[in-house]
């Protein structure tokens, strides 16, 4: 039971933190794009948007810093065997992530409080550094996860890891695909959320010029990331098929090793009968997707010991949610870009706005589902093939107490963030515009 609570607490902390981490990566980029548009056009609305995004970044950065600090302590307190044994192997990206975090904090302070106090070019440079530092922070953290799924950079002996190469461990196989997949997910989730918020306002207030301009900043990043993500995700899936075939079998609900394996869409794995129920199958689709060969052999769950199987139904459902929501966002991006090409302007009709409103939360849903596939798909290992999760957990009892305590803390922080962000958006609604003096000051 304590292992369950330890996993639940770590999962809750990561699920909460990943939302704010994603915003801390993407909002600074949107902030800089708004700033550039304001400087190029002289339009005060873009300057106001840049300032609003900067304030939003600061709010989310603060909450992300708190939840990230909690995660750092949890790694050592909940999983002492993991950090104590393999800290020297994978400590380098943790240290680099800390450097990126502090760099982001410094330049965010300069951007927030130096707008009228430092030269315009230096102020813009500070915003660019916030965006780059946020991306670097996510890059280094993702490298740790890549190592946990595909460990390298050491020789395993009965006494622990020897011949440690921290650089090789940091850049474990598949790091390019996984880091690109993660960064795109952060940009996609944040841009879709921003587009959904402004689409909602425009549906209620069609004449709100500020929100039309804000939408024009969010849509390019949302469309670009939505179209690139399936391509990068496919490359990542090809790597998983070769390096982590058990995870692929669980994600697809493939129980039997076979050539010309079909691709299951939907469905639920039946663990008793070893079959997929209610699924639509594309013949030879999985072999083609994984190995670019319709007759390639794909390993099923039967090729692995039963005690090493991950929770197959959970992994499969999470994978289907990730792919389904990603496909919906890519389709909306194609439609939007087609209309943009036809009309020479970003579409503003109600049907398109409703599409962006409905798809606004899907980026976060896809990101959380993808993270669950990665984490559930690795079980029962904390380091795949090297250390089991049960071997790494703390022997300290009564882990239910910190779990429920942190659950309440996260609920409180989440409510406060929603309240503060709603106030930020409400200040731009028709009838709530900033005073004329503030608008002039934005110029």
Tab-separated table of C-alpha atoms in Angstrom, residues 43-352:
chain	number	residue	atom	x	y	z
A	43	UNK	CA	-0.172	48.734	-32.018
A	44	UNK	CA	-0.813	49.201	-28.292
A	45	UNK	CA	-2.972	46.057	-28.127
A	46	UNK	CA	0.046	43.858	-28.819
A	47	UNK	CA	1.999	45.699	-26.130
A	48	UNK	CA	-0.839	45.099	-23.670
A	49	UNK	CA	-0.912	41.441	-24.702
A	50	UNK	CA	2.831	41.133	-24.138
A	51	UNK	CA	2.465	42.633	-20.679
A	52	UNK	CA	-0.459	40.320	-19.858
A	53	UNK	CA	1.477	37.283	-21.022
A	54	UNK	CA	4.455	38.376	-18.926
A	55	UNK	CA	2.257	38.595	-15.840
A	56	UNK	CA	0.727	35.212	-16.644
A	57	UNK	CA	4.211	33.753	-17.068
A	58	UNK	CA	5.210	35.122	-13.672
A	59	UNK	CA	2.147	33.600	-11.970
A	60	UNK	CA	2.622	30.206	-13.565
A	61	UNK	CA	6.385	30.310	-13.061
A	62	UNK	CA	5.892	30.873	-9.329
A	63	UNK	CA	3.519	27.919	-8.977
A	64	UNK	CA	5.754	25.796	-11.195
A	65	UNK	CA	8.746	26.646	-9.019
A	66	UNK	CA	6.878	25.524	-5.890
A	67	UNK	CA	5.644	22.259	-7.429
A	68	UNK	CA	9.052	21.616	-9.010
A	69	UNK	CA	10.778	22.076	-5.663
A	70	UNK	CA	8.339	19.611	-4.104
A	71	UNK	CA	9.191	17.115	-6.849
A	72	UNK	CA	12.907	17.491	-6.138
A	73	UNK	CA	12.358	16.599	-2.487
A	74	UNK	CA	10.013	13.748	-3.391
A	75	UNK	CA	12.644	12.128	-5.607
A	76	UNK	CA	14.989	11.854	-2.637
A	77	UNK	CA	12.409	11.118	0.062
A	78	UNK	CA	10.134	8.690	-1.780
A	79	UNK	CA	12.738	6.968	-3.947
A	80	UNK	CA	16.003	6.995	-1.946
A	81	UNK	CA	17.403	3.819	-3.544
A	82	UNK	CA	17.025	5.307	-7.022
A	83	UNK	CA	18.699	8.617	-6.221
A	84	UNK	CA	21.259	7.079	-3.884
A	85	UNK	CA	22.402	4.440	-6.363
A	86	UNK	CA	21.994	6.200	-9.700
A	87	UNK	CA	22.288	9.871	-8.710
A	88	UNK	CA	25.910	9.946	-9.896
A	89	UNK	CA	24.850	8.482	-13.248
A	90	UNK	CA	22.031	10.878	-14.067
A	91	UNK	CA	22.892	13.870	-11.867
A	92	UNK	CA	24.282	16.012	-14.717
A	93	UNK	CA	20.958	16.934	-16.391
A	94	UNK	CA	19.474	17.706	-12.958
A	95	UNK	CA	22.293	20.190	-12.341
A	96	UNK	CA	21.925	21.745	-15.797
A	97	UNK	CA	18.164	22.022	-15.328
A	98	UNK	CA	18.754	23.951	-12.118
A	99	UNK	CA	21.050	26.351	-13.978
A	100	UNK	CA	18.418	26.862	-16.690
A	101	UNK	CA	15.752	27.455	-14.030
A	102	UNK	CA	17.757	30.183	-12.301
A	103	UNK	CA	18.632	31.779	-15.649
A	104	UNK	CA	14.939	31.901	-16.515
A	105	UNK	CA	14.104	33.457	-13.145
A	106	UNK	CA	16.759	36.191	-13.535
A	107	UNK	CA	15.742	37.195	-17.051
A	108	UNK	CA	12.038	37.020	-16.210
A	109	UNK	CA	12.661	39.566	-13.464
A	110	UNK	CA	14.525	41.800	-15.911
A	111	UNK	CA	11.721	41.515	-18.463
A	112	UNK	CA	8.980	42.221	-15.925
A	113	UNK	CA	10.584	45.196	-14.194
A	114	UNK	CA	12.932	46.556	-16.840
A	115	UNK	CA	10.415	47.452	-19.543
A	116	UNK	CA	10.834	51.211	-19.071
A	117	UNK	CA	14.229	51.098	-17.359
A	118	UNK	CA	16.557	49.416	-19.857
A	119	UNK	CA	17.060	49.848	-23.634
A	120	UNK	CA	14.327	48.310	-25.776
A	121	UNK	CA	16.704	45.864	-27.450
A	122	UNK	CA	18.040	44.595	-24.124
A	123	UNK	CA	14.497	44.242	-22.816
A	124	UNK	CA	13.533	42.126	-25.817
A	125	UNK	CA	16.714	40.074	-25.394
A	126	UNK	CA	15.727	39.307	-21.796
A	127	UNK	CA	12.385	37.966	-23.060
A	128	UNK	CA	14.148	35.757	-25.596
A	129	UNK	CA	16.378	34.406	-22.825
A	130	UNK	CA	13.315	33.573	-20.717
A	131	UNK	CA	11.912	31.557	-23.623
A	132	UNK	CA	15.217	29.781	-24.311
A	133	UNK	CA	15.876	29.034	-20.630
A	134	UNK	CA	12.403	27.576	-20.177
A	135	UNK	CA	12.919	25.308	-23.175
A	136	UNK	CA	16.361	24.278	-21.885
A	137	UNK	CA	14.906	23.413	-18.489
A	138	UNK	CA	12.346	21.068	-20.064
A	139	UNK	CA	15.022	19.619	-22.345
A	140	UNK	CA	17.262	18.594	-19.452
A	141	UNK	CA	14.428	17.175	-17.340
A	142	UNK	CA	13.214	15.112	-20.288
A	143	UNK	CA	16.711	13.643	-20.656
A	144	UNK	CA	16.318	12.145	-17.172
A	145	UNK	CA	13.089	10.471	-18.237
A	146	UNK	CA	14.744	9.184	-21.414
A	147	UNK	CA	17.452	7.587	-19.255
A	148	UNK	CA	14.848	5.913	-17.021
A	149	UNK	CA	13.171	4.379	-20.068
A	150	UNK	CA	16.343	3.473	-21.982
A	151	UNK	CA	19.313	3.513	-19.540
A	152	UNK	CA	22.895	3.839	-20.773
A	153	UNK	CA	26.228	5.316	-19.717
A	154	UNK	CA	27.233	2.763	-17.083
A	155	UNK	CA	28.036	-0.891	-16.512
A	156	UNK	CA	25.735	-2.724	-14.120
A	157	UNK	CA	27.372	-4.952	-11.502
A	158	UNK	CA	26.139	-6.643	-8.344
A	159	UNK	CA	27.555	-3.736	-6.346
A	160	UNK	CA	25.865	-1.062	-8.460
A	161	UNK	CA	26.793	1.033	-11.496
A	162	UNK	CA	30.472	1.295	-12.513
A	163	UNK	CA	32.307	2.846	-15.475
A	164	UNK	CA	29.904	5.762	-15.301
A	165	UNK	CA	29.806	8.145	-18.265
A	166	UNK	CA	27.443	11.005	-17.270
A	167	UNK	CA	27.308	12.455	-20.786
A	168	UNK	CA	26.407	9.101	-22.351
A	169	UNK	CA	23.774	8.592	-19.644
A	170	UNK	CA	22.326	12.047	-20.263
A	171	UNK	CA	22.046	11.416	-23.999
A	172	UNK	CA	20.532	7.943	-23.890
A	173	UNK	CA	19.234	6.430	-27.145
A	174	UNK	CA	16.128	8.156	-28.431
A	175	UNK	CA	16.823	11.473	-26.707
A	176	UNK	CA	16.302	13.500	-29.900
A	177	UNK	CA	12.804	12.180	-30.543
A	178	UNK	CA	11.684	12.313	-26.923
A	179	UNK	CA	12.916	15.837	-26.189
A	180	UNK	CA	11.419	17.179	-29.426
A	181	UNK	CA	8.142	15.392	-28.638
A	182	UNK	CA	8.035	16.915	-25.151
A	183	UNK	CA	8.884	20.469	-26.225
A	184	UNK	CA	6.312	20.401	-29.020
A	185	UNK	CA	3.708	19.124	-26.546
A	186	UNK	CA	4.412	22.098	-24.274
A	187	UNK	CA	4.061	24.621	-27.103
A	188	UNK	CA	0.988	22.874	-28.461
A	189	UNK	CA	-0.809	22.634	-25.117
A	190	UNK	CA	-0.209	26.284	-24.241
A	191	UNK	CA	-0.988	27.685	-27.692
A	192	UNK	CA	-4.220	25.685	-27.966
A	193	UNK	CA	-5.275	26.774	-24.474
A	194	UNK	CA	-4.589	30.419	-25.330
A	195	UNK	CA	-6.443	30.124	-28.645
A	196	UNK	CA	-9.396	28.475	-26.906
A	197	UNK	CA	-9.645	31.258	-24.318
A	198	UNK	CA	-9.645	34.037	-26.907
A	199	UNK	CA	-12.026	32.104	-29.189
A	200	UNK	CA	-14.431	31.903	-26.241
A	201	UNK	CA	-14.296	35.665	-25.733
A	202	UNK	CA	-14.772	36.334	-29.456
A	203	UNK	CA	-17.846	34.105	-29.555
A	204	UNK	CA	-19.365	36.298	-26.843
A	205	UNK	CA	-17.902	39.600	-28.041
A	206	UNK	CA	-17.272	39.371	-31.818
A	207	UNK	CA	-16.003	42.949	-31.987
A	208	UNK	CA	-13.238	42.532	-29.388
A	209	UNK	CA	-10.208	43.685	-31.389
A	210	UNK	CA	-7.734	42.827	-28.642
A	211	UNK	CA	-8.794	39.189	-28.645
A	212	UNK	CA	-8.691	38.954	-32.447
A	213	UNK	CA	-5.065	40.087	-32.287
A	214	UNK	CA	-4.291	37.721	-29.417
A	215	UNK	CA	-5.768	34.869	-31.436
A	216	UNK	CA	-3.548	35.809	-34.374
A	217	UNK	CA	-0.506	35.353	-32.089
A	218	UNK	CA	-1.622	31.969	-30.724
A	219	UNK	CA	-2.841	30.342	-33.949
A	220	UNK	CA	0.482	30.128	-35.854
A	221	UNK	CA	2.229	28.347	-32.970
A	222	UNK	CA	-0.798	26.125	-32.344
A	223	UNK	CA	-1.091	25.071	-35.995
A	224	UNK	CA	2.640	24.538	-36.494
A	225	UNK	CA	3.055	22.422	-33.354
A	226	UNK	CA	-0.112	20.402	-34.094
A	227	UNK	CA	1.204	19.451	-37.545
A	228	UNK	CA	4.777	18.725	-36.446
A	229	UNK	CA	3.776	16.657	-33.424
A	230	UNK	CA	2.411	13.614	-35.343
A	231	UNK	CA	5.633	13.469	-37.388
A	232	UNK	CA	7.877	13.589	-34.322
A	233	UNK	CA	5.541	11.227	-32.480
A	234	UNK	CA	5.845	8.716	-35.317
A	235	UNK	CA	9.640	8.832	-35.113
A	236	UNK	CA	9.409	8.325	-31.352
A	237	UNK	CA	7.072	5.334	-31.877
A	238	UNK	CA	9.553	3.765	-34.296
A	239	UNK	CA	12.257	4.030	-31.650
A	240	UNK	CA	9.966	2.534	-28.990
A	241	UNK	CA	9.191	-0.380	-31.329
A	242	UNK	CA	12.900	-1.217	-31.542
A	243	UNK	CA	14.114	-0.316	-28.035
A	244	UNK	CA	11.016	-0.844	-25.843
A	245	UNK	CA	8.845	-3.423	-27.632
A	246	UNK	CA	6.978	-4.317	-24.433
A	247	UNK	CA	5.707	-0.746	-24.099
A	248	UNK	CA	4.544	-0.782	-27.729
A	249	UNK	CA	2.735	-4.095	-27.211
A	250	UNK	CA	0.944	-2.686	-24.158
A	251	UNK	CA	0.039	0.563	-25.922
A	252	UNK	CA	-1.448	-1.316	-28.866
A	253	UNK	CA	-2.929	-4.150	-26.810
A	254	UNK	CA	-0.996	-6.702	-28.874
A	255	UNK	CA	-1.032	-9.987	-26.960
A	256	UNK	CA	0.456	-12.310	-29.575
A	257	UNK	CA	3.731	-11.874	-31.476
A	258	UNK	CA	2.882	-11.806	-35.175
A	259	UNK	CA	3.920	-10.735	-38.612
A	260	UNK	CA	1.722	-8.232	-40.384
A	261	UNK	CA	0.290	-7.050	-37.054
A	262	UNK	CA	-2.858	-4.978	-37.269
A	263	UNK	CA	-3.266	-1.504	-35.795
A	264	UNK	CA	-6.036	-1.312	-33.205
A	265	UNK	CA	-8.132	1.855	-33.026
A	266	UNK	CA	-10.068	2.130	-29.798
A	267	UNK	CA	-11.020	-1.043	-28.014
A	268	UNK	CA	-10.284	-2.463	-24.575
A	269	UNK	CA	-7.725	-5.197	-23.819
A	270	UNK	CA	-9.288	-8.275	-22.207
A	271	UNK	CA	-6.595	-9.571	-19.858
A	272	UNK	CA	-8.393	-12.881	-19.211
A	273	UNK	CA	-8.780	-13.932	-22.842
A	274	UNK	CA	-5.748	-12.090	-24.220
A	275	UNK	CA	-7.765	-10.338	-26.918
A	276	UNK	CA	-8.799	-6.832	-27.898
A	277	UNK	CA	-12.512	-6.106	-27.596
A	278	UNK	CA	-14.508	-3.479	-29.507
A	279	UNK	CA	-11.482	-2.353	-31.538
A	280	UNK	CA	-11.393	-1.294	-35.179
A	281	UNK	CA	-8.336	-2.957	-36.713
A	282	UNK	CA	-6.345	-1.742	-39.694
A	283	UNK	CA	-4.752	-4.860	-41.240
A	284	UNK	CA	-0.933	-4.819	-41.092
A	285	UNK	CA	-1.102	-1.215	-39.856
A	286	UNK	CA	1.081	-1.698	-36.771
A	287	UNK	CA	3.863	-3.490	-38.673
A	288	UNK	CA	3.845	-0.723	-41.259
A	289	UNK	CA	3.826	2.080	-38.662
A	290	UNK	CA	6.526	0.568	-36.465
A	291	UNK	CA	8.931	-0.816	-39.061
A	292	UNK	CA	7.804	0.623	-42.429
A	293	UNK	CA	7.203	-2.976	-43.528
A	294	UNK	CA	3.631	-4.372	-43.637
A	295	UNK	CA	4.927	-7.896	-43.040
A	296	UNK	CA	7.405	-7.108	-40.226
A	297	UNK	CA	7.207	-9.100	-37.008
A	298	UNK	CA	5.960	-7.158	-33.988
A	299	UNK	CA	6.584	-8.607	-30.530
A	300	UNK	CA	3.483	-9.125	-28.456
A	301	UNK	CA	3.037	-9.331	-24.707
A	302	UNK	CA	3.553	-13.100	-24.905
A	303	UNK	CA	7.245	-12.502	-25.669
A	304	UNK	CA	7.856	-11.145	-22.156
A	305	UNK	CA	7.492	-12.513	-18.601
A	306	UNK	CA	4.070	-11.790	-17.140
A	307	UNK	CA	5.551	-10.133	-14.051
A	308	UNK	CA	7.155	-7.489	-16.292
A	309	UNK	CA	3.936	-6.488	-18.038
A	310	UNK	CA	2.815	-2.902	-17.430
A	311	UNK	CA	-0.870	-2.201	-16.669
A	312	UNK	CA	-1.971	-2.938	-20.243
A	313	UNK	CA	-5.535	-1.485	-20.194
A	314	UNK	CA	-4.319	1.800	-18.693
A	315	UNK	CA	-1.444	2.161	-21.158
A	316	UNK	CA	-3.676	1.340	-24.123
A	317	UNK	CA	-6.444	3.778	-23.170
A	318	UNK	CA	-3.963	6.590	-22.444
A	319	UNK	CA	-2.252	5.959	-25.788
A	320	UNK	CA	-5.578	6.070	-27.637
A	321	UNK	CA	-6.493	9.334	-25.910
A	322	UNK	CA	-3.133	10.864	-26.857
A	323	UNK	CA	-3.403	9.814	-30.502
A	324	UNK	CA	-7.088	10.735	-30.781
A	325	UNK	CA	-6.725	14.219	-29.320
A	326	UNK	CA	-3.559	14.802	-31.342
A	327	UNK	CA	-5.375	13.825	-34.525
A	328	UNK	CA	-8.271	16.170	-33.745
A	329	UNK	CA	-5.885	19.088	-33.189
A	330	UNK	CA	-3.967	18.335	-36.390
A	331	UNK	CA	-7.232	18.255	-38.362
A	332	UNK	CA	-8.308	21.613	-36.928
A	333	UNK	CA	-4.882	23.046	-37.800
A	334	UNK	CA	-5.216	21.872	-41.427
A	335	UNK	CA	-8.687	23.413	-41.752
A	336	UNK	CA	-7.545	26.676	-40.170
A	337	UNK	CA	-4.457	26.985	-42.372
A	338	UNK	CA	-6.511	26.198	-45.489
A	339	UNK	CA	-8.961	28.975	-44.632
A	340	UNK	CA	-6.038	31.274	-43.830
A	341	UNK	CA	-4.619	30.583	-47.289
A	342	UNK	CA	-7.975	31.103	-48.995
A	343	UNK	CA	-8.959	34.291	-47.176
A	344	UNK	CA	-5.493	35.806	-46.614
A	345	UNK	CA	-6.421	36.293	-42.944
A	346	UNK	CA	-6.964	34.140	-39.884
A	347	UNK	CA	-10.580	32.861	-39.950
A	348	UNK	CA	-12.993	34.378	-37.448
A	349	UNK	CA	-16.337	32.778	-38.335
A	350	UNK	CA	-18.228	31.143	-35.491
A	351	UNK	CA	-17.746	27.549	-36.667
A	352	UNK	CA	-13.960	27.896	-36.630
